[in-house]
Protein backbone atom coordinates (compact mmCIF):
# COMPACT_ATOMS: atom_id res chain seq x y z
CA UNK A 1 -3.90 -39.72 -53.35
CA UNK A 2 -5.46 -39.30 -49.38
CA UNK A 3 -3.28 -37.02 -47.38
CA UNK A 4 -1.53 -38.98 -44.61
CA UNK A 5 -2.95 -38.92 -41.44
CA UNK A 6 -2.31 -40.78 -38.15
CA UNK A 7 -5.06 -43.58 -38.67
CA UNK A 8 -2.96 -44.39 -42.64
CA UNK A 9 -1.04 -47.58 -41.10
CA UNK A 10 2.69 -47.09 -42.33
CA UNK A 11 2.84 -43.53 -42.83
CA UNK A 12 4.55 -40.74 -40.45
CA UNK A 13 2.08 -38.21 -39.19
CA UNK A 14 2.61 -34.86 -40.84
CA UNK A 15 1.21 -31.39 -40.01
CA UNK A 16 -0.56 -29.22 -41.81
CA UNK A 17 1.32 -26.55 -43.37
CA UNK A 18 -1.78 -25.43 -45.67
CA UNK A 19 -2.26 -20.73 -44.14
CA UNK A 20 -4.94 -20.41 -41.92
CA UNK A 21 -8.14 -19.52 -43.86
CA UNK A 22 -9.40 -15.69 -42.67
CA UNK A 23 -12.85 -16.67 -42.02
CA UNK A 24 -12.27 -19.14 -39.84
CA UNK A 25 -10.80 -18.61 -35.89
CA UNK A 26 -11.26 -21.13 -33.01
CA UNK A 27 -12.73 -20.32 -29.90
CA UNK A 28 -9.44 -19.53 -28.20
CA UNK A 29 -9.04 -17.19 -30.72
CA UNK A 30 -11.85 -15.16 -30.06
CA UNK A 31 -11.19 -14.78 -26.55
CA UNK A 32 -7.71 -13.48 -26.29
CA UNK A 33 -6.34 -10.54 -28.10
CA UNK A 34 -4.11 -11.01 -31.59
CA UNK A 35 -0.89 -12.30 -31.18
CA UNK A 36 1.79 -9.74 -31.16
CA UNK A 37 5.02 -11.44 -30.36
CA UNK A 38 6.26 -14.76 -31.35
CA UNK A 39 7.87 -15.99 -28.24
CA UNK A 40 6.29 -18.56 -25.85
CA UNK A 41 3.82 -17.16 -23.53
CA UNK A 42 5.19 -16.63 -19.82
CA UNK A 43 3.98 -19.61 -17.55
CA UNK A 44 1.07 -18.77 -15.67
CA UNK A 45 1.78 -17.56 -12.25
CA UNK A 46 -0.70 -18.64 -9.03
CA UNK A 47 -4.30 -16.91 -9.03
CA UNK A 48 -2.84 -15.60 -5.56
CA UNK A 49 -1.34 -12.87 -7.61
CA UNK A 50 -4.42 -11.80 -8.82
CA UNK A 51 -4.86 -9.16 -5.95
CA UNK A 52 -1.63 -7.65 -6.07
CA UNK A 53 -1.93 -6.99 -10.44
CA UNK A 54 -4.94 -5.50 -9.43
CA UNK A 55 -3.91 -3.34 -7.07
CA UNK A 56 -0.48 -2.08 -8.83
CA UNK A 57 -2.55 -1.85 -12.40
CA UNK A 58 -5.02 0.56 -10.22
CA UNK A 59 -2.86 2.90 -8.86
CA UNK A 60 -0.29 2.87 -12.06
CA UNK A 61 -3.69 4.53 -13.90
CA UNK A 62 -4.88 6.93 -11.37
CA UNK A 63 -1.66 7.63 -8.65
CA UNK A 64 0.97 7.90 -12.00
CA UNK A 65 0.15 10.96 -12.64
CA UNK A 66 0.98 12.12 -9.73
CA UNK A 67 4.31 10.95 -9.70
CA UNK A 68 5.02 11.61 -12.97
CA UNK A 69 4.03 15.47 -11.79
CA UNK A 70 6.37 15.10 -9.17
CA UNK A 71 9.30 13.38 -11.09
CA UNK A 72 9.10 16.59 -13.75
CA UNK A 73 9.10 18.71 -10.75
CA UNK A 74 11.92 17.13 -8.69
CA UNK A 75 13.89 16.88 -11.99
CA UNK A 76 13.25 20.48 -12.13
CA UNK A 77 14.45 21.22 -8.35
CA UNK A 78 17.87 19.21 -9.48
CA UNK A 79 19.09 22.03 -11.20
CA UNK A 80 18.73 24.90 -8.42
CA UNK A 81 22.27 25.33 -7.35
CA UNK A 82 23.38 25.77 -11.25
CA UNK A 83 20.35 28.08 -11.56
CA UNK A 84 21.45 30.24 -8.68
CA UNK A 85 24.37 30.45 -9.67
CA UNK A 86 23.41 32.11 -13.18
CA UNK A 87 20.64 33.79 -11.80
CA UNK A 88 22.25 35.63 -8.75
CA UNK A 89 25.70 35.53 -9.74
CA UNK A 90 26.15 39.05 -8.63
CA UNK A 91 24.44 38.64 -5.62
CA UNK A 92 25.85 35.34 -4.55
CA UNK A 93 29.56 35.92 -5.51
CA UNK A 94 32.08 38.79 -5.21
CA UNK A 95 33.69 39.96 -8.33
CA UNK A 96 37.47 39.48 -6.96
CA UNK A 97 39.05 37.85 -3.91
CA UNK A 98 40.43 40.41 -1.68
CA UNK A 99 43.71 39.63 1.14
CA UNK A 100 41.65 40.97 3.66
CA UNK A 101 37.95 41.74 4.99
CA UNK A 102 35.93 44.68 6.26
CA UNK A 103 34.79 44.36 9.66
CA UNK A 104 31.43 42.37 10.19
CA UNK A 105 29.69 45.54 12.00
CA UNK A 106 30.46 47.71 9.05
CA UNK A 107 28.80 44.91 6.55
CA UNK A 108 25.98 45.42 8.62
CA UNK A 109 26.05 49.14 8.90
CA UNK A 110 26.10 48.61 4.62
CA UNK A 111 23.02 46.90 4.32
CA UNK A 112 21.13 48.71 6.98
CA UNK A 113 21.42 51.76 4.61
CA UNK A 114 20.73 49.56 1.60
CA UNK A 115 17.26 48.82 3.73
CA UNK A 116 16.33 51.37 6.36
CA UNK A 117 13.29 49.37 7.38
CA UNK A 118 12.68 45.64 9.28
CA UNK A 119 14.76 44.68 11.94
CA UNK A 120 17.94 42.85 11.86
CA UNK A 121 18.09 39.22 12.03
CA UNK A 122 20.89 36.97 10.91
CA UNK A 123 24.20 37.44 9.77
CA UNK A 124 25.95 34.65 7.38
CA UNK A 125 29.30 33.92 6.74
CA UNK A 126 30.08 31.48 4.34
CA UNK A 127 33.77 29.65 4.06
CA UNK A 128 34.03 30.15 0.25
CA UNK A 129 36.12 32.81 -0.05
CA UNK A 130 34.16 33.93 -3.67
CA UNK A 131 30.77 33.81 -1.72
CA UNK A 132 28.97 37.19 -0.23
CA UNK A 133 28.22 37.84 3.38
CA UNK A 134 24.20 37.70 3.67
CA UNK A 135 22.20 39.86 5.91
CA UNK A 136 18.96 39.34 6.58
CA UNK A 137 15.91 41.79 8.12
CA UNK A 138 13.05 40.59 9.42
CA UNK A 139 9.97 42.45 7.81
CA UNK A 140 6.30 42.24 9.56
CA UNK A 141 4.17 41.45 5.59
CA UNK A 142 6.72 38.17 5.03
CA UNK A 143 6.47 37.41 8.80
CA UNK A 144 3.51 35.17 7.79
CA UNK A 145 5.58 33.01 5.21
CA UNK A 146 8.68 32.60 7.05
CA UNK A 147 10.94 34.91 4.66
CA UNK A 148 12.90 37.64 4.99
CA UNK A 149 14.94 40.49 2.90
CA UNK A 150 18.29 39.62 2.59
CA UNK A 151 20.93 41.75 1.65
CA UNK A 152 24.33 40.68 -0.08
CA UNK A 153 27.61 42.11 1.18
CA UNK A 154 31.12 41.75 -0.72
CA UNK A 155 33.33 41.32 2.64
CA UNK A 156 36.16 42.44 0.64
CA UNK A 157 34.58 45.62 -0.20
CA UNK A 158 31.55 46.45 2.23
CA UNK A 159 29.47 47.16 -1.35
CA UNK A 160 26.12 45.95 -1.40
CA UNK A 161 26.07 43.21 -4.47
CA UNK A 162 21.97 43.55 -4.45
CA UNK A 163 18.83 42.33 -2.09
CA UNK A 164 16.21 39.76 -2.72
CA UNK A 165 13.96 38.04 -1.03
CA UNK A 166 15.12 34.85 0.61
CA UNK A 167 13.02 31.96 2.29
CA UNK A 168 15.47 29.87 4.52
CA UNK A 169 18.40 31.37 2.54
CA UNK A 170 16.87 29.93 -0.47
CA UNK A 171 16.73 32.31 -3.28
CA UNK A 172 13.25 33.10 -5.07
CA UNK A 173 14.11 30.98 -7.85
CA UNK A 174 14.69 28.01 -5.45
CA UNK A 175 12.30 29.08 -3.15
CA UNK A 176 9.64 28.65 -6.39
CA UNK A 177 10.78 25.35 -7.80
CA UNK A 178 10.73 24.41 -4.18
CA UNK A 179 7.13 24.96 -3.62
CA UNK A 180 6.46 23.89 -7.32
CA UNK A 181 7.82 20.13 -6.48
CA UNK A 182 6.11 20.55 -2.82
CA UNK A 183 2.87 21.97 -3.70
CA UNK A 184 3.15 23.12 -7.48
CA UNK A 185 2.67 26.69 -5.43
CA UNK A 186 -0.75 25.92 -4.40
CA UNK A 187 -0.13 26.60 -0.72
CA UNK A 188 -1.37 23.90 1.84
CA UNK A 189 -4.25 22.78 -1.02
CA UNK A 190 -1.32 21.58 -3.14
CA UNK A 191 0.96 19.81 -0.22
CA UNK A 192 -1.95 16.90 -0.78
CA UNK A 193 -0.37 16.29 -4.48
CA UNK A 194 2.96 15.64 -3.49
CA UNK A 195 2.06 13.74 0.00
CA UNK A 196 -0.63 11.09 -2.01
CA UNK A 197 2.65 10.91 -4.53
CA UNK A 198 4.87 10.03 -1.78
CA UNK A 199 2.35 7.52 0.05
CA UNK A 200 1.55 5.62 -2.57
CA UNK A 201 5.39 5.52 -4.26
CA UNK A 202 6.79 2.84 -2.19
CA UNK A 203 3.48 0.84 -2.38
CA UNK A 204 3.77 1.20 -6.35
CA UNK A 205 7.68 -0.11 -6.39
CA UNK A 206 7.54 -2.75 -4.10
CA UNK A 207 3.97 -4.47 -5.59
CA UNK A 208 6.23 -4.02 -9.26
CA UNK A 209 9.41 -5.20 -7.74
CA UNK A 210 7.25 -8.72 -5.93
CA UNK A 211 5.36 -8.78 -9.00
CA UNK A 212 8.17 -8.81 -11.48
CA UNK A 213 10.48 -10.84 -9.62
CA UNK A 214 7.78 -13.83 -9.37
CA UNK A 215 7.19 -13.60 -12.89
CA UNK A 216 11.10 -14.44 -13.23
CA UNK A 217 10.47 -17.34 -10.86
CA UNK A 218 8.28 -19.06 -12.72
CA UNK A 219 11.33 -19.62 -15.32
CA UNK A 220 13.55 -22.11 -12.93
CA UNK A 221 16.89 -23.68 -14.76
CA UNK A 222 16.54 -20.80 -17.61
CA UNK A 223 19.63 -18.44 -16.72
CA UNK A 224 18.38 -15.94 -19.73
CA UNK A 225 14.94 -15.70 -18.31
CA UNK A 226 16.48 -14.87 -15.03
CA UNK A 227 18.68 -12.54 -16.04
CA UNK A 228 15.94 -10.16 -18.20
CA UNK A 229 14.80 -9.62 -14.26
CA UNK A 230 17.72 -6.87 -14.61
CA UNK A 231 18.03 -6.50 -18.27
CA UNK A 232 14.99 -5.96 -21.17
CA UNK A 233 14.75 -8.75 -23.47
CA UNK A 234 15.09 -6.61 -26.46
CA UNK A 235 13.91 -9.41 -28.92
CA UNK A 236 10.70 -9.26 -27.54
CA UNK A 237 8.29 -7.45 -29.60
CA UNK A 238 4.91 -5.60 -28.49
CA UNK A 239 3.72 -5.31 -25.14
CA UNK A 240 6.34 -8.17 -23.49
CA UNK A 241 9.34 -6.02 -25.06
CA UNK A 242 7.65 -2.59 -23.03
CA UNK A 243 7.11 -4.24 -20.04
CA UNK A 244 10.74 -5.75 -20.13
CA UNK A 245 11.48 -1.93 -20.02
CA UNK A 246 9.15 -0.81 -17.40
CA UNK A 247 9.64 -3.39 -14.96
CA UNK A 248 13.73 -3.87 -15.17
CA UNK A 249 14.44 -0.16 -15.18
CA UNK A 250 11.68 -0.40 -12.59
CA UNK A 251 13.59 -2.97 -10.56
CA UNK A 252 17.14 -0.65 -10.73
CA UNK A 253 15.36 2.39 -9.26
CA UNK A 254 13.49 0.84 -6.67
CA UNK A 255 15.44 1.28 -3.54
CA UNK A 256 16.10 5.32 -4.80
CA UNK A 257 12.47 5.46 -5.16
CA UNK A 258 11.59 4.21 -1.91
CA UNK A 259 14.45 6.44 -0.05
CA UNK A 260 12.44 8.99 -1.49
CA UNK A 261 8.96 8.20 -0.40
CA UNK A 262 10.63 7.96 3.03
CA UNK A 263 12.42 11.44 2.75
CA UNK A 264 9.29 12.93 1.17
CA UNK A 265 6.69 12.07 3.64
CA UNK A 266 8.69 13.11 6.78
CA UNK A 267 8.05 17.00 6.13
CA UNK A 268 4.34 15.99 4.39
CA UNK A 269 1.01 17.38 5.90
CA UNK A 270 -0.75 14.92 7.34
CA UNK A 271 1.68 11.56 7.35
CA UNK A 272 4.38 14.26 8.67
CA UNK A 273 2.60 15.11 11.47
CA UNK A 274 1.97 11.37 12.56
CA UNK A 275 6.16 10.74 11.74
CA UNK A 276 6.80 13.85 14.35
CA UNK A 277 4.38 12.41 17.07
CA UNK A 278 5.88 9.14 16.54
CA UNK A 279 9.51 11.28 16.56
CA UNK A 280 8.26 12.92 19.70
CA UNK A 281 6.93 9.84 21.89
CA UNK A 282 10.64 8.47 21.25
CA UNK A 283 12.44 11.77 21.99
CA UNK A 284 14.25 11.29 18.40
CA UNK A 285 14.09 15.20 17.61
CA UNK A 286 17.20 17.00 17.50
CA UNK A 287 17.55 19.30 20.73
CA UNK A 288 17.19 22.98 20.96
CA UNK A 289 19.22 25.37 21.41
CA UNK A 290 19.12 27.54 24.67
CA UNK A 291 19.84 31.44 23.97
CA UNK A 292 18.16 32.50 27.23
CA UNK A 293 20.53 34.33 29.57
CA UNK A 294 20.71 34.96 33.70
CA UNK A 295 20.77 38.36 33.37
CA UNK A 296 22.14 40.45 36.22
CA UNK A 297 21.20 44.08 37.89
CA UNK A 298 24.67 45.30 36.46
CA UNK A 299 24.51 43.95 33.18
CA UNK A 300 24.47 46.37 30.17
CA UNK A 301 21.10 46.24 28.66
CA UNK A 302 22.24 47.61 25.23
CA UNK A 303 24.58 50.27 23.63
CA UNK A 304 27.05 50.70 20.91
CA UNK A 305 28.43 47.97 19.03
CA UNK A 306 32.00 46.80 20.40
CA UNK A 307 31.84 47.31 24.31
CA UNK A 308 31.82 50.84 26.23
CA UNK A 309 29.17 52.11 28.69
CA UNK A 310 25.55 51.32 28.08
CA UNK A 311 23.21 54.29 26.77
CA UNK A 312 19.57 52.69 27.42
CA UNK A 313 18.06 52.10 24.42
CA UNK A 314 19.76 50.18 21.69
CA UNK A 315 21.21 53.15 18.95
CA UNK A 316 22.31 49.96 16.57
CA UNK A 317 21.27 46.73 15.48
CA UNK A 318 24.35 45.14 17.20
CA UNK A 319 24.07 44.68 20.95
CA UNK A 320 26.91 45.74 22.92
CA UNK A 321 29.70 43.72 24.00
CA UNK A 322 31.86 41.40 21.72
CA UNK A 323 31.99 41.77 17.88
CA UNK A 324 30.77 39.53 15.05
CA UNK A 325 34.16 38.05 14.50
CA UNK A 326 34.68 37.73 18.35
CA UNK A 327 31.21 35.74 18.46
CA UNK A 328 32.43 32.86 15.53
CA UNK A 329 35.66 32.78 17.58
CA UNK A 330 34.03 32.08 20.65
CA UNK A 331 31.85 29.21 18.91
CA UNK A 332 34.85 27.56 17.75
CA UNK A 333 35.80 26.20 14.35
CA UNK A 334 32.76 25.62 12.13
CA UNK A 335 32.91 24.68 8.59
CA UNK A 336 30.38 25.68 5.89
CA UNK A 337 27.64 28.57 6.67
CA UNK A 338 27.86 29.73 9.73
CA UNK A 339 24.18 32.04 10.77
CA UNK A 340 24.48 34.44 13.57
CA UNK A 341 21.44 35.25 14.90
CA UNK A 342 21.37 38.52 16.61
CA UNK A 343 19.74 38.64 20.22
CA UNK A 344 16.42 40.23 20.54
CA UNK A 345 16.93 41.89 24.19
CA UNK A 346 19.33 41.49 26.57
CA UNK A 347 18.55 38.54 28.02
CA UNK A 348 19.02 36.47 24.96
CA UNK A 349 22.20 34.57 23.79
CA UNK A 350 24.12 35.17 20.33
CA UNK A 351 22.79 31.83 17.96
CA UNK A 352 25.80 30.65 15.92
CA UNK A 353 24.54 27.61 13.50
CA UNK A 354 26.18 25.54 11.48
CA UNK A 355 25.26 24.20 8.71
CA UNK A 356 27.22 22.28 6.28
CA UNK A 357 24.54 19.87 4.07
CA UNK A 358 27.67 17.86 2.12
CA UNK A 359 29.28 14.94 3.67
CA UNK A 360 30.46 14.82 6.26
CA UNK A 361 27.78 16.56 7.62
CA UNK A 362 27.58 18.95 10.47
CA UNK A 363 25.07 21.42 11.92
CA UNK A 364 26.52 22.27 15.54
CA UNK A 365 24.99 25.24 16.94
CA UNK A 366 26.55 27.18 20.17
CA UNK A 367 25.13 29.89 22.06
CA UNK A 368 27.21 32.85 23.21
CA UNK A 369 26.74 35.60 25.89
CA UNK A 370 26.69 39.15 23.74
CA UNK A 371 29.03 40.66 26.84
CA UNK A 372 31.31 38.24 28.07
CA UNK A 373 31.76 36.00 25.24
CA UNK A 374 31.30 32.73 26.93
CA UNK A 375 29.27 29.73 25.39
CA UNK A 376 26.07 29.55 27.66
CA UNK A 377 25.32 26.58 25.77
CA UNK A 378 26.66 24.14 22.84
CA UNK A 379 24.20 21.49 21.25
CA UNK A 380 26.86 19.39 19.03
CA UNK A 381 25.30 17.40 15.97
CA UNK A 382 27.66 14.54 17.41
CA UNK A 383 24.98 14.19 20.23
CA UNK A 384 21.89 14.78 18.34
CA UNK A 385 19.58 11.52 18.94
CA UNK A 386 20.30 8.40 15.89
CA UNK A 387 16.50 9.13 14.41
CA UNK A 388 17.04 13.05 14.44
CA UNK A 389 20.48 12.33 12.53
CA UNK A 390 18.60 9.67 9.88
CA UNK A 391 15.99 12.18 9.19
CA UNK A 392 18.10 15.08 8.71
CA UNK A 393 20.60 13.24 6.69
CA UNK A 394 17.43 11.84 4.86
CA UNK A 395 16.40 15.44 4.24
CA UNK A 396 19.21 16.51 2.86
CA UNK A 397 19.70 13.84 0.54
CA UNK A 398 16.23 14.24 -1.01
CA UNK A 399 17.28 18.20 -1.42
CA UNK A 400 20.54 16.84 -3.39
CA UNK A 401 22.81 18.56 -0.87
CA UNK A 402 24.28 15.91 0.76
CA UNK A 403 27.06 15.02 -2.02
CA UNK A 404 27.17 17.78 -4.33
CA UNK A 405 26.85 17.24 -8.00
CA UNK A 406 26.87 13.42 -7.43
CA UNK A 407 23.77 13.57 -5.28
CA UNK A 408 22.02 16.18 -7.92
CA UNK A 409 23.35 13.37 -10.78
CA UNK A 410 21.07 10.61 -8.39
CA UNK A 411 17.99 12.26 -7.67
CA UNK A 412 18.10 13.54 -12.00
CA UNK A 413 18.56 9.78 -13.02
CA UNK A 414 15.93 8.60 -10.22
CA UNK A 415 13.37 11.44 -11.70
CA UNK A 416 14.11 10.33 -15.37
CA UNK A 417 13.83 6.61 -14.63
CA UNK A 418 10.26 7.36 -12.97
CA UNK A 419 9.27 9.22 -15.62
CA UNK A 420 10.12 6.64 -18.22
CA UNK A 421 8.75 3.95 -16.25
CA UNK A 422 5.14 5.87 -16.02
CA UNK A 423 5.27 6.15 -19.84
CA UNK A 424 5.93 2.28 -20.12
CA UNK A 425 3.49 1.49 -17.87
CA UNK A 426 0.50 3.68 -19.68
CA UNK A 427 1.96 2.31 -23.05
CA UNK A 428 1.62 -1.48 -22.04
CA UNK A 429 -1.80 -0.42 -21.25
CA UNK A 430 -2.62 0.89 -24.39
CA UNK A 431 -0.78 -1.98 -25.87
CA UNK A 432 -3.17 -4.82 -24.32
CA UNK A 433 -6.06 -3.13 -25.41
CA UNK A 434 -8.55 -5.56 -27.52
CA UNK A 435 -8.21 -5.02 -31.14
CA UNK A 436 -10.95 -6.89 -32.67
CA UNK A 437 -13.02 -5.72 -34.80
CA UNK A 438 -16.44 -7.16 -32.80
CA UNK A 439 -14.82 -6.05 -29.24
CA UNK A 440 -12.52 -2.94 -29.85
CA UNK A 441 -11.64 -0.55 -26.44
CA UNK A 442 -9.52 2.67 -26.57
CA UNK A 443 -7.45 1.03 -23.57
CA UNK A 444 -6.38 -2.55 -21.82
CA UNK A 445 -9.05 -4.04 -18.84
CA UNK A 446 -7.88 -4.73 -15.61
CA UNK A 447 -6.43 -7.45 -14.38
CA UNK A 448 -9.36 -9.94 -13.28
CA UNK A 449 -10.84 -9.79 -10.20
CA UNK A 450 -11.21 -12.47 -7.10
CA UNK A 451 -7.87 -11.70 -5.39
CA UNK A 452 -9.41 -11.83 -2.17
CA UNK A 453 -10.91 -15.25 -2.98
CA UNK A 454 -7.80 -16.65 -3.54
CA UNK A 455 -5.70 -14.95 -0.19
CA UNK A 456 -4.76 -17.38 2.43
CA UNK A 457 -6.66 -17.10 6.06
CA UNK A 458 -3.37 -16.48 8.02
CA UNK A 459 -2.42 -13.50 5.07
CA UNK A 460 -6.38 -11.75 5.86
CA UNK A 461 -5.32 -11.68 9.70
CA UNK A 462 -1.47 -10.47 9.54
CA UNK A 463 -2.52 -7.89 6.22
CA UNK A 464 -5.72 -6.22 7.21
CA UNK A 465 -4.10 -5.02 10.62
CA UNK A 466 -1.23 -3.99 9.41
CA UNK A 467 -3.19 -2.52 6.21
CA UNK A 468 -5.42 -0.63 8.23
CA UNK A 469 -2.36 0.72 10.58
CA UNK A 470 -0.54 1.71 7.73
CA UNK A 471 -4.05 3.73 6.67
CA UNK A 472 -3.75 5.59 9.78
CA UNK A 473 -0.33 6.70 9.32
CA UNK A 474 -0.76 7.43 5.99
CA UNK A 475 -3.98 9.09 5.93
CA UNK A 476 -4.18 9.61 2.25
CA UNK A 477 -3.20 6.61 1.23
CA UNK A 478 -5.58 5.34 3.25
CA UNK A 479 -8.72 7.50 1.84
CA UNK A 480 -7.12 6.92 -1.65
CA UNK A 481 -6.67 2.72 -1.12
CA UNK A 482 -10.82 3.22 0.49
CA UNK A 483 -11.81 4.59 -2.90
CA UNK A 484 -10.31 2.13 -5.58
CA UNK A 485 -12.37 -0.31 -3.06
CA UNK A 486 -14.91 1.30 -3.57
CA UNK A 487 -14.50 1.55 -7.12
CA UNK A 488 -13.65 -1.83 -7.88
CA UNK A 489 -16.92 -3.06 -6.39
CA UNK A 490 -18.94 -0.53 -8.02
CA UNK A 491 -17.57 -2.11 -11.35
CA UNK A 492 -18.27 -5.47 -9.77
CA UNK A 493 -22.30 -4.52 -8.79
CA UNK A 494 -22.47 -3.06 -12.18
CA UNK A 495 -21.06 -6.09 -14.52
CA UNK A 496 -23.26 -8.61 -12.38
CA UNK A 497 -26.09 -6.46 -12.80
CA UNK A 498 -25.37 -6.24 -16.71
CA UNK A 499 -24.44 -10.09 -16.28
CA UNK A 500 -21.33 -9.67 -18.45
CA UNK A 501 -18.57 -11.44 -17.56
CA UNK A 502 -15.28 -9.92 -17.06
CA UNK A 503 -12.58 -10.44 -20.38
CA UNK A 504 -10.51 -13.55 -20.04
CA UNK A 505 -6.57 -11.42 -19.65
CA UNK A 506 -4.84 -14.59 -19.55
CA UNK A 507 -1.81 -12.57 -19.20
CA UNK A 508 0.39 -12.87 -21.98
């Protein structure tokens, strides 16, 4: 009996059930990759997003490792505080809480005989009563690299807990992960790392976050479709369930991502110097302290520590006039660490800084006259300019400082979510690649090309201004965005000169 077919008058239509035969594919067949997933293919998004793939698939292969360096670093960095505290126990803590402390000026006279040499420079007081007083000396061989010997003082006691070497009070185990994150301790070579990282981060999460999100769009009236923009589908299978993955986890870190390509480029090399012009040309630093001092005919010029006629030269490293303790109370209440800096000659000011990192945050600094005690001058955070306060704020918050554990927690879960997103993204790549056994490749291609073709005119004149300003203040993503130009028409010339069309990536 004939099998039923659509020209058989009176019989239903039926489909063919018979298994495909191996040695046979159609033509559509041969031009995309194997099926790995059974659901419906996404529908196909406008060729106007053709650019943008390209672009985000570019620097995911050659910027991602950059960030993922970064991420592993940062993650790293998270963990100072505990470190420090396991590391430099003894240094950083006193062994018991005493009812009362030892005299400031006798702390000092301590760790002057624990190191004879350098000059003295700051004295810190901390308001934990378990933490040590910290004295620093100035020494001319770490002049060059802004640190300094510091020397820890029980204030209970006056015994010197030990000395290390300190680089804005940062111990050498934070000063090292510090530079490792920075400039993986490569000195100004390495700040490029870290500063193309930065530059190209926010470009990376918002092309992902546009990209992703119009995907979604293209699913109107299917709540579940709309919904995987926040949450995997985890009954996909192959490369749609990884980039479920990628670009949802993707979509929950980006604003903590971008907060921290803003934070990270302020103090960069090159994009940090055009941030502090810009900073400068709007007065939106924070104001400096004045420590110089009117100095009069019948002013001491220096003597013993706590007042009494002046003998010439200085015979301590206290100036005379008003103690330590006298100084803070003269600068008022302060809470956190409070650095002294001692005056230089005698026309210069006592420094007292504040600086208390957690929230609410504070870093008020007063200047007071060595001899009479009176504040020549008070610069109050309260007044500090609105930009200064954002970028100092900013800082902090990158440093995970500005809420404790809960801001260490953030940055840790931001590092790990960039690091898992990398992976994802290098896996979907190695996932797409063609399998066949007449056109096999170690990796996927890239998206195809002829964005540009596609771009609207009134999208060429708003984006290659602001493209090209953006270049300028971001000088290396600028030379880095030149290059994959560069690259992707190289690839161009040399496929039109091999006339070999580009794979069809329909994407799946």
């Amino acid at each position: 009996m004939p099998r039923p077919t659509a020209l058989t008058p009176g019989v239903p239509m039926t489909i063919n059930a018979d298994p495909p035969r191996d040695d046979v594919t159609s033509t559509a067949t041969a031009l995309a990759d194997p099926p790995v997933e059974t659901p419906a293919p996404a529908p196909k998004r406008p060729a106007r997003w053709a650019l943008l793939r390209r672009l985000h698939f570019y620097a995911g292969v050659f910027v991602a490792p950059f960030l993922f360096v970064a991420a592993l670093t940062g993650l790293a960095y998270t963990l100072a505080p505990q470190l420090n505290d396991v590391v430099y126990g003894h240094e950083l803590s006193v062994d018991r809480v005493g009812d009362t402390t030892v005299p400031l000026a006798d702390q000092v006279a301590a760790a002057r005989k624990a190191h004879p040499d350098g000059t003295l420079s700051t004295v810190s007081v901390l308001d934990d009563p378990e933490a040590t007083t910290q004295i620093a000396f100035s020494v001319p061989e770490l002049a060059a690299d802004e640190k300094v010997h510091t020397v820890y003082v029980d204030p209970y006691t006056g015994e010197v807990r030990g000395q290390l070497t300190t680089w804005y009070n940062a111990t050498p185990l934070q000063t090292w992960l510090d530079g490792f994150h920075r400039t993986l301790n490569l000195g100004d070579t390495g700040r490029m790392y870290s500063e193309l990282a930065a530059s190209w981060l926010w470009v990376i999460s918002l092309g992902g976050l546009v990209l992703w999100i119009g995907r979604k769009r293209a699913y109107r009236g299917e709540r579940a479709a709309r919904r995987r923009a926040l949450v995997p589908d985890l009954s996909a299978k192959g490369v749609r369930r990884t980039r479920g993955w990628h670009a949802s986890i993707g979509v929950w870190i980006t604003v903590g991502l971008l907060f921290l390509s803003a934070t990270g480029l302020t103090w960069s090399q090159y994009a940090g110097a055009r941030f502090g012009a810009a900073l400068d040309a709007v007065q939106g630093h924070a104001p400096a302290l004045n420590t110089a001092l009117g100095v009069s005919d019948a002013a001491p010029a220096a003597g013993h520590h706590g007042g009494g006629a002046p003998t010439g030269e200085r015979t301590t490293d206290l100036p005379a006039g008003k103690t330590l303790e006298e100084v803070l109370a003269a600068a008022g209440p302060m809470e956190g660490r409070r650095d002294i800096t001692i005056p230089a000659d005698a026309g210069t000011a006592y420094s007292v800084a504040q600086d208390k990192p957690d929230w609410p945050v504070s870093f008020d600094q007063v200047a007071v006259d060595p001899v009479s005690g009176e504040v020549t001058e008070r610069v109050a955070y309260a007044e500090w300019p609105f930009l200064a306060k954002l970028t100092k704020i900013g800082i902090r918050a990158h440093m995970g400082e500005l809420f404790g554990v809960v801001n260490q927690v953030l940055l840790a879960a931001l590092a790990l979510g960039l690091l898992c997103v990398i992976v994802w993204g290098y896996r979907m790549w190695w996932q797409r690649r063609p399998t066949r056994a007449d056109r096999k490749a170690p990796l996927g291609f890239a998206p195809p090309r002829g964005g540009w073709r596609t771009l609207p005119r009134w999208f060429l004149v708003v984006g290659v201004p602001v493209t090209l300003f953006v270049a300028w203040a971001m000088p290396l993503l600028g030379v880095t965005l030149g290059a994959f130009l560069v690259f992707d028409l190289l690839v161009g010339a040399f496929r039109w000169a091999l006339r070999t069309p580009a794979p069809n990536l329909t994407e799946r």
